[in-house]
Each structure stands twice: as C-alpha cells, then as structure tokens.
PDB file of C-alpha atoms and ligand atoms in Angstrom:
ATOM      1  CA  UNK A   1     -89.873  45.617  42.689  1.00 65.00           C
ATOM      2  CA  UNK A   2     -90.256  41.689  43.427  1.00 86.00           C
ATOM      3  CA  UNK A   3     -91.900  40.686  40.342  1.00 92.00           C
ATOM      4  CA  UNK A   4     -90.081  37.846  39.585  1.00 96.00           C
ATOM      5  CA  UNK A   5     -90.043  36.282  42.864  1.00 95.00           C
ATOM      6  CA  UNK A   6     -91.257  33.026  41.729  1.00 93.00           C
ATOM      7  CA  UNK A   7     -89.275  32.644  38.471  1.00 97.00           C
ATOM      8  CA  UNK A   8     -86.038  30.873  37.576  1.00 98.00           C
ATOM      9  CA  UNK A   9     -84.211  32.008  34.993  1.00 98.00           C
ATOM     10  CA  UNK A  10     -81.527  31.063  32.459  1.00 99.00           C
ATOM     11  CA  UNK A  11     -79.810  33.483  30.769  1.00 98.00           C
ATOM     12  CA  UNK A  12     -77.179  33.311  28.007  1.00 98.00           C
ATOM     13  CA  UNK A  13     -74.261  35.659  28.213  1.00 98.00           C
ATOM     14  CA  UNK A  14     -75.418  37.223  31.087  1.00 98.00           C
ATOM     15  CA  UNK A  15     -71.871  38.845  31.309  1.00 98.00           C
ATOM     16  CA  UNK A  16     -71.883  42.026  29.927  1.00 98.00           C
ATOM     17  CA  UNK A  17     -74.671  44.468  28.169  1.00 98.00           C
ATOM     18  CA  UNK A  18     -78.129  43.459  27.767  1.00 98.00           C
ATOM     19  CA  UNK A  19     -77.407  39.822  29.598  1.00 98.00           C
ATOM     20  CA  UNK A  20     -75.866  41.651  32.619  1.00 98.00           C
ATOM     21  CA  UNK A  21     -78.532  44.419  32.886  1.00 98.00           C
ATOM     22  CA  UNK A  22     -81.056  41.149  32.625  1.00 98.00           C
ATOM     23  CA  UNK A  23     -78.814  39.922  35.422  1.00 98.00           C
ATOM     24  CA  UNK A  24     -79.051  43.182  37.630  1.00 98.00           C
ATOM     25  CA  UNK A  25     -82.629  43.573  37.493  1.00 98.00           C
ATOM     26  CA  UNK A  26     -83.857  40.103  37.592  1.00 98.00           C
ATOM     27  CA  UNK A  27     -81.916  39.760  40.988  1.00 98.00           C
ATOM     28  CA  UNK A  28     -83.637  43.133  42.084  1.00 97.00           C
ATOM     29  CA  UNK A  29     -87.090  40.882  41.103  1.00 97.00           C
ATOM     30  CA  UNK A  30     -86.517  38.214  43.245  1.00 97.00           C
ATOM     31  CA  UNK A  31     -85.758  36.045  40.165  1.00 98.00           C
ATOM     32  CA  UNK A  32     -83.237  33.053  40.677  1.00 98.00           C
ATOM     33  CA  UNK A  33     -80.619  32.996  37.843  1.00 98.00           C
ATOM     34  CA  UNK A  34     -78.471  30.840  36.173  1.00 98.00           C
ATOM     35  CA  UNK A  35     -76.033  32.268  33.759  1.00 98.00           C
ATOM     36  CA  UNK A  36     -74.575  30.479  30.626  1.00 98.00           C
ATOM     37  CA  UNK A  37     -71.237  33.064  29.796  1.00 98.00           C
ATOM     38  CA  UNK A  38     -68.069  32.237  27.768  1.00 98.00           C
ATOM     39  CA  UNK A  39     -65.663  35.008  29.288  1.00 98.00           C
ATOM     40  CA  UNK A  40     -64.158  33.593  32.777  1.00 98.00           C
ATOM     41  CA  UNK A  41     -63.426  37.757  33.887  1.00 98.00           C
ATOM     42  CA  UNK A  42     -67.340  38.469  33.290  1.00 98.00           C
ATOM     43  CA  UNK A  43     -68.402  35.027  35.391  1.00 98.00           C
ATOM     44  CA  UNK A  44     -65.920  36.149  37.869  1.00 98.00           C
ATOM     45  CA  UNK A  45     -67.515  39.706  37.969  1.00 98.00           C
ATOM     46  CA  UNK A  46     -70.692  37.951  38.397  1.00 98.00           C
ATOM     47  CA  UNK A  47     -70.022  35.823  41.429  1.00 97.00           C
ATOM     48  CA  UNK A  48     -68.612  38.657  42.974  1.00 97.00           C
ATOM     49  CA  UNK A  49     -71.789  39.885  43.271  1.00 96.00           C
ATOM     50  CA  UNK A  50     -71.693  37.127  46.022  1.00 96.00           C
ATOM     51  CA  UNK A  51     -75.452  36.060  45.323  1.00 95.00           C
ATOM     52  CA  UNK A  52     -76.887  32.833  46.822  1.00 96.00           C
ATOM     53  CA  UNK A  53     -79.883  33.217  44.097  1.00 98.00           C
ATOM     54  CA  UNK A  54     -77.489  33.081  41.382  1.00 98.00           C
ATOM     55  CA  UNK A  55     -75.658  30.532  39.675  1.00 98.00           C
ATOM     56  CA  UNK A  56     -72.666  30.628  36.634  1.00 98.00           C
ATOM     57  CA  UNK A  57     -71.862  27.955  33.727  1.00 98.00           C
ATOM     58  CA  UNK A  58     -68.843  29.243  32.151  1.00 98.00           C
ATOM     59  CA  UNK A  59     -69.638  27.548  28.589  1.00 98.00           C
ATOM     60  CA  UNK A  60     -70.479  28.846  25.101  1.00 98.00           C
ATOM     61  CA  UNK A  61     -73.440  28.570  23.423  1.00 98.00           C
ATOM     62  CA  UNK A  62     -72.377  26.631  19.924  1.00 98.00           C
ATOM     63  CA  UNK A  63     -72.148  23.631  22.290  1.00 98.00           C
ATOM     64  CA  UNK A  64     -75.184  21.711  23.262  1.00 98.00           C
ATOM     65  CA  UNK A  65     -73.209  20.021  26.047  1.00 98.00           C
ATOM     66  CA  UNK A  66     -73.089  23.493  27.710  1.00 98.00           C
ATOM     67  CA  UNK A  67     -76.144  24.976  26.952  1.00 98.00           C
ATOM     68  CA  UNK A  68     -77.302  20.997  28.872  1.00 98.00           C
ATOM     69  CA  UNK A  69     -75.204  22.061  31.690  1.00 98.00           C
ATOM     70  CA  UNK A  70     -76.825  25.499  32.143  1.00 98.00           C
ATOM     71  CA  UNK A  71     -80.389  23.989  32.447  1.00 98.00           C
ATOM     72  CA  UNK A  72     -78.788  21.143  34.695  1.00 98.00           C
ATOM     73  CA  UNK A  73     -77.430  24.174  36.791  1.00 98.00           C
ATOM     74  CA  UNK A  74     -80.619  25.677  37.469  1.00 98.00           C
ATOM     75  CA  UNK A  75     -82.383  22.696  37.731  1.00 98.00           C
ATOM     76  CA  UNK A  76     -80.256  21.421  39.968  1.00 98.00           C
ATOM     77  CA  UNK A  77     -79.833  24.510  42.090  1.00 98.00           C
ATOM     78  CA  UNK A  78     -83.224  25.794  41.901  1.00 98.00           C
ATOM     79  CA  UNK A  79     -85.698  22.659  41.252  1.00 98.00           C
ATOM     80  CA  UNK A  80     -86.523  23.875  38.084  1.00 98.00           C
ATOM     81  CA  UNK A  81     -86.269  26.252  35.236  1.00 98.00           C
ATOM     82  CA  UNK A  82     -89.024  29.021  34.084  1.00 98.00           C
ATOM     83  CA  UNK A  83     -87.531  31.330  31.897  1.00 98.00           C
ATOM     84  CA  UNK A  84     -84.506  30.687  29.086  1.00 99.00           C
ATOM     85  CA  UNK A  85     -83.338  34.416  27.684  1.00 99.00           C
ATOM     86  CA  UNK A  86     -81.569  33.669  24.741  1.00 98.00           C
ATOM     87  CA  UNK A  87     -79.240  36.670  24.518  1.00 98.00           C
ATOM     88  CA  UNK A  88     -75.549  36.299  23.134  1.00 98.00           C
ATOM     89  CA  UNK A  89     -75.321  37.636  20.080  1.00 98.00           C
ATOM     90  CA  UNK A  90     -71.917  38.696  17.544  1.00 98.00           C
ATOM     91  CA  UNK A  91     -72.355  41.693  15.053  1.00 98.00           C
ATOM     92  CA  UNK A  92     -70.714  42.225  11.970  1.00 98.00           C
ATOM     93  CA  UNK A  93     -69.699  45.756  12.325  1.00 97.00           C
ATOM     94  CA  UNK A  94     -72.037  46.809   9.022  1.00 96.00           C
ATOM     95  CA  UNK A  95     -69.959  44.872   6.762  1.00 96.00           C
ATOM     96  CA  UNK A  96     -71.356  45.121   3.302  1.00 96.00           C
ATOM     97  CA  UNK A  97     -71.431  42.141   0.489  1.00 98.00           C
ATOM     98  CA  UNK A  98     -69.334  43.811  -1.822  1.00 97.00           C
ATOM     99  CA  UNK A  99     -66.923  44.576   0.787  1.00 95.00           C
ATOM    100  CA  UNK A 100     -66.707  41.040   1.904  1.00 97.00           C
ATOM    101  CA  UNK A 101     -64.417  38.378  -0.093  1.00 98.00           C
ATOM    102  CA  UNK A 102     -66.511  35.238  -1.340  1.00 98.00           C
ATOM    103  CA  UNK A 103     -64.258  33.414   1.463  1.00 98.00           C
ATOM    104  CA  UNK A 104     -65.210  36.268   4.233  1.00 98.00           C
ATOM    105  CA  UNK A 105     -68.977  35.283   3.188  1.00 98.00           C
ATOM    106  CA  UNK A 106     -68.896  32.226   3.526  1.00 98.00           C
ATOM    107  CA  UNK A 107     -66.939  31.885   6.934  1.00 98.00           C
ATOM    108  CA  UNK A 108     -68.660  34.940   8.410  1.00 98.00           C
ATOM    109  CA  UNK A 109     -72.022  33.316   7.516  1.00 98.00           C
ATOM    110  CA  UNK A 110     -71.297  29.909   9.436  1.00 98.00           C
ATOM    111  CA  UNK A 111     -69.637  31.706  12.165  1.00 98.00           C
ATOM    112  CA  UNK A 112     -72.361  34.722  12.495  1.00 98.00           C
ATOM    113  CA  UNK A 113     -75.374  32.018  12.244  1.00 98.00           C
ATOM    114  CA  UNK A 114     -73.585  29.677  14.584  1.00 98.00           C
ATOM    115  CA  UNK A 115     -73.964  32.162  17.581  1.00 98.00           C
ATOM    116  CA  UNK A 116     -76.574  33.791  16.286  1.00 98.00           C
ATOM    117  CA  UNK A 117     -79.108  31.176  15.511  1.00 99.00           C
ATOM    118  CA  UNK A 118     -78.089  28.190  16.461  1.00 98.00           C
ATOM    119  CA  UNK A 119     -76.684  29.126  19.714  1.00 98.00           C
ATOM    120  CA  UNK A 120     -80.807  29.913  19.966  1.00 99.00           C
ATOM    121  CA  UNK A 121     -81.951  26.598  18.732  1.00 99.00           C
ATOM    122  CA  UNK A 122     -79.292  24.763  21.182  1.00 99.00           C
ATOM    123  CA  UNK A 123     -80.518  26.396  24.250  1.00 99.00           C
ATOM    124  CA  UNK A 124     -84.389  25.951  23.381  1.00 99.00           C
ATOM    125  CA  UNK A 125     -83.932  22.489  22.590  1.00 99.00           C
ATOM    126  CA  UNK A 126     -81.863  21.587  25.793  1.00 99.00           C
ATOM    127  CA  UNK A 127     -84.271  23.749  27.876  1.00 99.00           C
ATOM    128  CA  UNK A 128     -87.044  22.624  25.990  1.00 98.00           C
ATOM    129  CA  UNK A 129     -88.267  19.614  28.919  1.00 98.00           C
ATOM    130  CA  UNK A 130     -87.943  21.256  31.826  1.00 98.00           C
ATOM    131  CA  UNK A 131     -89.882  24.637  30.206  1.00 98.00           C
ATOM    132  CA  UNK A 132     -92.502  22.450  29.302  1.00 98.00           C
ATOM    133  CA  UNK A 133     -93.029  21.054  32.642  1.00 98.00           C
ATOM    134  CA  UNK A 134     -92.739  24.352  34.292  1.00 98.00           C
ATOM    135  CA  UNK A 135     -95.369  25.906  31.796  1.00 97.00           C
ATOM    136  CA  UNK A 136     -92.432  28.422  31.208  1.00 98.00           C
ATOM    137  CA  UNK A 137     -91.175  31.039  28.768  1.00 98.00           C
ATOM    138  CA  UNK A 138     -88.372  31.375  26.282  1.00 98.00           C
ATOM    139  CA  UNK A 139     -87.391  35.171  25.808  1.00 98.00           C
ATOM    140  CA  UNK A 140     -84.806  35.698  22.585  1.00 99.00           C
ATOM    141  CA  UNK A 141     -82.942  39.179  21.941  1.00 98.00           C
ATOM    142  CA  UNK A 142     -83.504  40.541  18.446  1.00 98.00           C
ATOM    143  CA  UNK A 143     -82.843  43.874  17.282  1.00 97.00           C
ATOM    144  CA  UNK A 144     -83.777  46.560  14.858  1.00 94.00           C
ATOM    145  CA  UNK A 145     -81.702  44.195  12.199  1.00 96.00           C
ATOM    146  CA  UNK A 146     -84.953  41.698  12.539  1.00 97.00           C
ATOM    147  CA  UNK A 147     -87.015  44.205  10.674  1.00 95.00           C
ATOM    148  CA  UNK A 148     -84.815  46.973   8.895  1.00 93.00           C
ATOM    149  CA  UNK A 149     -81.618  47.220   6.842  1.00 93.00           C
ATOM    150  CA  UNK A 150     -78.670  49.500   8.224  1.00 89.00           C
ATOM    151  CA  UNK A 151     -78.640  48.050  11.767  1.00 93.00           C
ATOM    152  CA  UNK A 152     -75.599  46.046  10.475  1.00 96.00           C
ATOM    153  CA  UNK A 153     -74.713  44.213   7.328  1.00 97.00           C
ATOM    154  CA  UNK A 154     -75.959  41.569   5.374  1.00 98.00           C
ATOM    155  CA  UNK A 155     -74.887  38.599   7.234  1.00 98.00           C
ATOM    156  CA  UNK A 156     -76.108  40.177  10.718  1.00 98.00           C
ATOM    157  CA  UNK A 157     -79.389  41.162   9.190  1.00 98.00           C
ATOM    158  CA  UNK A 158     -79.920  37.731   8.338  1.00 98.00           C
ATOM    159  CA  UNK A 159     -79.392  35.844  11.434  1.00 98.00           C
ATOM    160  CA  UNK A 160     -81.385  38.568  13.328  1.00 98.00           C
ATOM    161  CA  UNK A 161     -84.391  38.165  10.492  1.00 98.00           C
ATOM    162  CA  UNK A 162     -83.637  34.543  11.470  1.00 98.00           C
ATOM    163  CA  UNK A 163     -84.681  34.892  14.664  1.00 98.00           C
ATOM    164  CA  UNK A 164     -88.263  36.166  13.633  1.00 98.00           C
ATOM    165  CA  UNK A 165     -88.854  32.656  12.478  1.00 98.00           C
ATOM    166  CA  UNK A 166     -87.159  31.023  15.614  1.00 98.00           C
ATOM    167  CA  UNK A 167     -89.440  32.786  17.397  1.00 98.00           C
ATOM    168  CA  UNK A 168     -93.065  31.973  15.118  1.00 98.00           C
ATOM    169  CA  UNK A 169     -92.024  28.249  14.755  1.00 98.00           C
ATOM    170  CA  UNK A 170     -90.837  27.804  18.174  1.00 98.00           C
ATOM    171  CA  UNK A 171     -93.866  29.521  19.647  1.00 98.00           C
ATOM    172  CA  UNK A 172     -96.037  27.123  17.648  1.00 98.00           C
ATOM    173  CA  UNK A 173     -93.932  24.101  18.437  1.00 98.00           C
ATOM    174  CA  UNK A 174     -93.632  24.368  22.056  1.00 98.00           C
ATOM    175  CA  UNK A 175     -96.905  25.457  22.741  1.00 98.00           C
ATOM    176  CA  UNK A 176     -99.524  25.088  24.788  1.00 97.00           C
ATOM    177  CA  UNK A 177     -97.041  24.946  27.746  1.00 98.00           C
ATOM    178  CA  UNK A 178     -94.152  27.145  26.733  1.00 98.00           C
ATOM    179  CA  UNK A 179     -94.650  30.930  25.273  1.00 98.00           C
ATOM    180  CA  UNK A 180     -91.818  31.898  23.262  1.00 98.00           C
ATOM    181  CA  UNK A 181     -91.426  35.902  22.469  1.00 98.00           C
ATOM    182  CA  UNK A 182     -88.494  38.207  21.884  1.00 98.00           C
ATOM    183  CA  UNK A 183     -87.307  41.938  22.497  1.00 98.00           C
ATOM    184  CA  UNK A 184     -85.783  43.796  19.720  1.00 97.00           C
ATOM    185  CA  UNK A 185     -83.412  46.371  21.275  1.00 96.00           C
ATOM    186  CA  UNK A 186     -81.806  49.444  18.902  1.00 93.00           C
ATOM    187  CA  UNK A 187     -78.287  50.451  19.505  1.00 92.00           C
ATOM    188  CA  UNK A 188     -76.250  50.555  22.656  1.00 93.00           C
ATOM    189  CA  UNK A 189     -72.648  50.703  23.579  1.00 93.00           C
ATOM    190  CA  UNK A 190     -71.931  47.405  24.746  1.00 95.00           C
ATOM    191  CA  UNK A 191     -68.778  44.768  24.149  1.00 96.00           C
ATOM    192  CA  UNK A 192     -70.945  43.455  21.418  1.00 97.00           C
ATOM    193  CA  UNK A 193     -67.937  42.166  18.869  1.00 98.00           C
ATOM    194  CA  UNK A 194     -67.243  39.997  15.711  1.00 98.00           C
ATOM    195  CA  UNK A 195     -66.188  37.028  14.170  1.00 98.00           C
ATOM    196  CA  UNK A 196     -62.826  36.320  14.333  1.00 97.00           C
ATOM    197  CA  UNK A 197     -63.166  34.860  10.523  1.00 97.00           C
ATOM    198  CA  UNK A 198     -63.840  38.664   9.419  1.00 97.00           C
ATOM    199  CA  UNK A 199     -61.050  40.166  12.082  1.00 97.00           C
ATOM    200  CA  UNK A 200     -63.611  41.602  14.058  1.00 97.00           C
ATOM    201  CA  UNK A 201     -63.046  39.257  17.261  1.00 96.00           C
ATOM    202  CA  UNK A 202     -61.091  42.520  18.762  1.00 95.00           C
ATOM    203  CA  UNK A 203     -63.877  45.080  17.526  1.00 96.00           C
ATOM    204  CA  UNK A 204     -65.944  46.089  19.984  1.00 96.00           C
ATOM    205  CA  UNK A 205     -69.540  48.057  19.133  1.00 95.00           C
ATOM    206  CA  UNK A 206     -68.705  50.409  21.925  1.00 94.00           C
ATOM    207  CA  UNK A 207     -65.347  51.967  20.300  1.00 94.00           C
ATOM    208  CA  UNK A 208     -67.818  53.259  17.677  1.00 92.00           C
ATOM    209  CA  UNK A 209     -69.231  56.665  18.989  1.00 89.00           C
ATOM    210  CA  UNK A 210     -72.842  55.245  19.515  1.00 86.00           C
ATOM    211  CA  UNK A 211     -73.717  57.157  22.518  1.00 85.00           C
ATOM    212  CA  UNK A 212     -73.034  60.426  21.378  1.00 86.00           C
ATOM    213  CA  UNK A 213     -74.994  59.761  17.741  1.00 84.00           C
ATOM    214  CA  UNK A 214     -77.814  58.395  19.504  1.00 84.00           C
ATOM    215  CA  UNK A 215     -78.254  61.602  21.598  1.00 86.00           C
ATOM    216  CA  UNK A 216     -78.369  63.783  18.787  1.00 86.00           C
ATOM    217  CA  UNK A 217     -80.201  61.525  16.229  1.00 83.00           C
ATOM    218  CA  UNK A 218     -82.434  58.700  17.591  1.00 83.00           C
ATOM    219  CA  UNK A 219     -86.483  59.000  17.721  1.00 83.00           C
ATOM    220  CA  UNK A 220     -86.568  59.791  21.515  1.00 85.00           C
ATOM    221  CA  UNK A 221     -82.906  62.068  21.717  1.00 86.00           C
ATOM    222  CA  UNK A 222     -81.048  59.780  24.524  1.00 85.00           C
ATOM    223  CA  UNK A 223     -78.333  57.634  24.271  1.00 83.00           C
ATOM    224  CA  UNK A 224     -80.173  54.446  25.910  1.00 89.00           C
ATOM    225  CA  UNK A 225     -78.971  51.887  28.297  1.00 92.00           C
ATOM    226  CA  UNK A 226     -78.774  48.002  28.473  1.00 96.00           C
ATOM    227  CA  UNK A 227     -80.406  48.812  31.388  1.00 96.00           C
ATOM    228  CA  UNK A 228     -83.444  50.804  29.844  1.00 94.00           C
ATOM    229  CA  UNK A 229     -84.231  47.319  27.908  1.00 96.00           C
ATOM    230  CA  UNK A 230     -84.424  45.403  31.147  1.00 97.00           C
ATOM    231  CA  UNK A 231     -88.079  46.060  31.943  1.00 97.00           C
ATOM    232  CA  UNK A 232     -89.597  44.820  28.823  1.00 97.00           C
ATOM    233  CA  UNK A 233     -87.562  41.302  29.228  1.00 98.00           C
ATOM    234  CA  UNK A 234     -89.208  41.563  32.887  1.00 98.00           C
ATOM    235  CA  UNK A 235     -92.663  41.801  31.429  1.00 97.00           C
ATOM    236  CA  UNK A 236     -92.270  39.214  29.387  1.00 98.00           C
ATOM    237  CA  UNK A 237     -90.743  36.747  32.067  1.00 98.00           C
ATOM    238  CA  UNK A 238     -93.666  37.406  34.309  1.00 95.00           C
ATOM    239  CA  UNK A 239     -95.942  34.737  35.489  1.00 88.00           C
ATOM    240  CA  UNK A 240     -98.884  36.630  35.432  1.00 91.00           C
ATOM    241  CA  UNK A 241     -98.343  40.173  33.521  1.00 91.00           C
ATOM    242  CA  UNK A 242     -97.546  38.422  29.898  1.00 93.00           C
ATOM    243  CA  UNK A 243     -99.608  35.361  30.126  1.00 92.00           C
ATOM    244  CA  UNK A 244    -100.961  36.218  26.471  1.00 94.00           C
ATOM    245  CA  UNK A 245     -98.187  37.090  24.876  1.00 97.00           C
ATOM    246  CA  UNK A 246     -96.411  34.345  22.725  1.00 98.00           C
ATOM    247  CA  UNK A 247     -95.098  33.975  19.060  1.00 98.00           C
ATOM    248  CA  UNK A 248     -94.200  37.706  18.863  1.00 97.00           C
ATOM    249  CA  UNK A 249     -91.521  40.281  18.973  1.00 98.00           C
ATOM    250  CA  UNK A 250     -91.565  43.517  21.216  1.00 97.00           C
ATOM    251  CA  UNK A 251     -89.919  46.027  18.852  1.00 95.00           C
ATOM    252  CA  UNK A 252     -88.752  48.923  21.504  1.00 92.00           C
ATOM    253  CA  UNK A 253     -85.916  49.548  18.869  1.00 89.00           C
ATOM    254  CA  UNK A 254     -86.845  52.924  17.979  1.00 82.00           C
ATOM    255  CA  UNK A 255     -85.320  54.383  21.290  1.00 77.00           C
ATOM    256  CA  UNK A 256     -81.637  53.247  19.146  1.00 73.00           C
ATOM    257  CA  UNK A 257     -82.562  53.642  15.625  1.00 76.00           C
ATOM    258  CA  UNK A 258     -82.082  56.969  13.883  1.00 66.00           C
ATOM    259  CA  UNK A 259     -85.206  59.112  13.380  1.00 57.00           C
ATOM    260  CA  UNK A 260     -86.860  55.940  12.725  1.00 52.00           C
ATOM    261  CA  UNK A 261     -90.032  56.674  14.690  1.00 43.00           C
ATOM    262  CA  UNK A 262     -90.722  60.054  12.683  1.00 43.00           C
TER     263      UNK A 262
HETATM  264  N1  LIG B 301     -75.283  46.263  21.263  1.00 75.42           N
HETATM  265  C1  LIG B 301     -75.952  46.686  20.271  1.00 75.42           C
HETATM  266  O1  LIG B 301     -75.917  47.792  20.093  1.00 75.42           O
HETATM  267  C2  LIG B 301     -77.079  45.838  19.984  1.00 75.42           C
HETATM  268  C3  LIG B 301     -78.601  46.388  19.246  1.00 75.42           C
HETATM  269  C4  LIG B 301     -79.226  45.104  18.924  1.00 75.42           C
HETATM  270  C5  LIG B 301     -79.543  43.978  19.551  1.00 75.42           C
HETATM  271  N2  LIG B 301     -78.471  43.589  20.236  1.00 75.42           N
HETATM  272  C6  LIG B 301     -78.257  42.172  20.310  1.00 75.42           C
HETATM  273  O2  LIG B 301     -78.062  42.121  22.093  1.00 75.42           O
HETATM  274  C7  LIG B 301     -77.489  41.230  22.243  1.00 75.42           C
HETATM  275  C8  LIG B 301     -76.638  40.703  23.578  1.00 75.42           C
HETATM  276  O3  LIG B 301     -75.559  42.030  23.021  1.00 75.42           O
HETATM  277  P1  LIG B 301     -74.910  43.097  24.015  1.00 75.42           P
HETATM  278  O4  LIG B 301     -74.807  44.031  23.178  1.00 75.42           O
HETATM  279  O5  LIG B 301     -75.132  42.971  25.082  1.00 75.42           O
HETATM  280  O6  LIG B 301     -73.479  42.401  23.474  1.00 75.42           O
HETATM  281  P2  LIG B 301     -72.551  41.914  24.499  1.00 75.42           P
HETATM  282  O7  LIG B 301     -70.852  41.472  24.237  1.00 75.42           O
HETATM  283  O8  LIG B 301     -71.838  43.307  25.739  1.00 75.42           O
HETATM  284  O9  LIG B 301     -73.029  40.848  25.626  1.00 75.42           O
HETATM  285  C9  LIG B 301     -72.731  39.559  25.180  1.00 75.42           C
HETATM  286  C10 LIG B 301     -72.119  38.599  26.208  1.00 75.42           C
HETATM  287  O10 LIG B 301     -72.173  37.148  25.757  1.00 75.42           O
HETATM  288  C11 LIG B 301     -70.882  36.546  25.856  1.00 75.42           C
HETATM  289  N3  LIG B 301     -71.102  35.735  24.660  1.00 75.42           N
HETATM  290  C12 LIG B 301     -70.153  35.896  23.604  1.00 75.42           C
HETATM  291  N4  LIG B 301     -70.235  35.100  22.826  1.00 75.42           N
HETATM  292  C13 LIG B 301     -70.816  33.782  23.314  1.00 75.42           C
HETATM  293  C14 LIG B 301     -70.737  32.386  23.648  1.00 75.42           C
HETATM  294  N5  LIG B 301     -70.165  31.981  22.169  1.00 75.42           N
HETATM  295  N6  LIG B 301     -71.290  31.299  24.398  1.00 75.42           N
HETATM  296  C15 LIG B 301     -71.063  32.098  25.496  1.00 75.42           C
HETATM  297  N7  LIG B 301     -71.410  33.565  26.001  1.00 75.42           N
HETATM  298  C16 LIG B 301     -70.742  34.299  24.813  1.00 75.42           C
HETATM  299  C17 LIG B 301     -70.423  37.728  25.999  1.00 75.42           C
HETATM  300  O11 LIG B 301     -68.240  37.376  26.748  1.00 75.42           O
HETATM  301  C18 LIG B 301     -70.617  38.986  26.374  1.00 75.42           C
HETATM  302  O12 LIG B 301     -70.403  38.610  27.907  1.00 75.42           O
HETATM  303  C19 LIG B 301     -76.990  40.099  21.257  1.00 75.42           C
HETATM  304  O13 LIG B 301     -78.225  39.116  20.734  1.00 75.42           O
HETATM  305  C20 LIG B 301     -76.910  41.665  20.358  1.00 75.42           C
HETATM  306  O14 LIG B 301     -77.299  41.251  18.632  1.00 75.42           O
HETATM  307  C21 LIG B 301     -77.262  44.327  20.475  1.00 75.42           C
END
C-alpha cells in the first residue's frame, strides 16, 4: 500500500477521529504529512509515532496565522504541498432551533461557523498558492448533515451544507490547477465535541452509544470506525486515481446513517 509516496499532505485536526485515521493510513501509503492540531496531548501522541515523514504544528484552524504556519511547515520540511485536508469540525449535539435560547442561537452560530466553515476557508486561503504551484488538491470533511436532516441540529446542518458551497465554488475558483472535493462520512464514536457557548465543550459524541446503534440500525449493520473512511481520502489525494474528480462530494455516509440506503 504505497500509493501516496509522491504526496505532501497537510491535515487539520489530525490528532483524533477521522484526522488521525487519515494520518495513519497516509503514512502507511508513503505520504509525507504536516498536521495542524489544537490539542497539545494529541500533538504529543502524533510526535510519539517518531516518523520523519510527519511534522506537527500546534494551533487553531480559526486563526489565519496558524493555518499559514502549518502550510509553511509542510513546504519548509518537505519542499512542497500537494494536498490540504480540511477536517476539523464541531458538532451541536442535535440541539433543535426551539431548544436554543436566542442568545445561544447567535453565539452557537458564530462558534460553529467559525470552525466548520471559516476554518476551511482560512486553510484554503493559506494553502492556495502552494497548491497551485504543485497542481494539487483540497479535500474537506463534510457529513451526512451536508445532505440530510437529523445528522445534528440546525446549526451543524447549516454549516455542513455550507461546506457543499465551498467545494463547488472553490473547485471553480481554483481550477484548473487545484482539484477541490469532499468526503461525507456518517456517524462514528470519536472525540467530536461542541462549542462552549452551548455548554457542549466537555461532551464528546462517543459518550452516546453510537456504535451499538449503528450495528443494529445502519444501512450496512456494522459499527463504522474512522479508519473505514480513510481509503476514500487516499483515493481523492492520489495524483493518478482521482485526476478527473473535482467539485464533488463522495457521500459515503449511508454506512453510518440509520437505514437510509434501504
Ligand atoms: N464523528 C462523527 O460522527 C462525524 C460524522 C460526520 C462527519 N464528521 C466530521 O468529521 C470531522 C472530524 O471529526 P471527528 O469526528 O474525527 O472529531 P474529533 O474531535 O475526534 O477530531 C477533530 C480533531 O480536531 C481537533 N480540533 C478541534 N478544534 C480545533 C481547532 N479549532 N483547531 C485545530 N484543531 C482542532 C481536535 O483536537 C481533534 O483532534 C469533522 O469535520 C466532523 O464534522 C464527524
């Protein structure tokens, strides 16, 4: 499995969940990686892999300067940047509109859009020149909530639908040099957390018994792990297998969504 040997990849939120699964898979496939991650313990865990093909940057995707530092780390360490994987997200734990006070609605909107939408834009802006030079690619992590209700509350669903707009518009704006696509996974038990303004910063999606639920009720009746989604990212990152793919979302969320495929 060495299909990514020619790729230098920046992954945001590579410390756990989908991002960590991408890091592990891409290292196996021979990629060289930079990771932008906010959590110092997760950065330490990445560094303990001890790979010279991996450089970490501690920072926040909502800061342009941190995104710029991460791009610079990739280019300075490995000489180029071929792929940006914008992956950091926050969830709203399915808070419905009428369950949010007007104040929570405003603050939650700002916080969720800052991470789930602005974070992707800042990453794309910081990486655009390097990706144009390498004729590279952007891959965003979207969600079943990019297409359907019930993957979260109204704020999360709005941010993940906004992600569709980012993919379509950026694929147009950055063509012909840069391909822009997304992967839409379904539910997984990860560290995915929510905004402090909604009192959700200490909760994690894995505290909900998602795995058991998916084993019984998802389309494929199996509990999906983040690693099960990593191959689709590898395909989209490939310099040869995805040459014709831009402006689209691989919606592979049915496996993690109750009974939708039936
Ligand atoms: N878990 C699910 O059920 C699910 C379903 C569909 C889509 N997604 C999407 O998958 C993506 C990854 O989520 P996950 O489930 O792997 O969650 P996760 O919390 O395990 O991974 C996110 C990583 O990003 C880091 N992070 C959080 N905020 C950051 C910030 N502001 N700056 C830098 N790093 C930050 C976290 O420390 C963590 O390592 C998100 O975009 C999420 O919306 C998740």
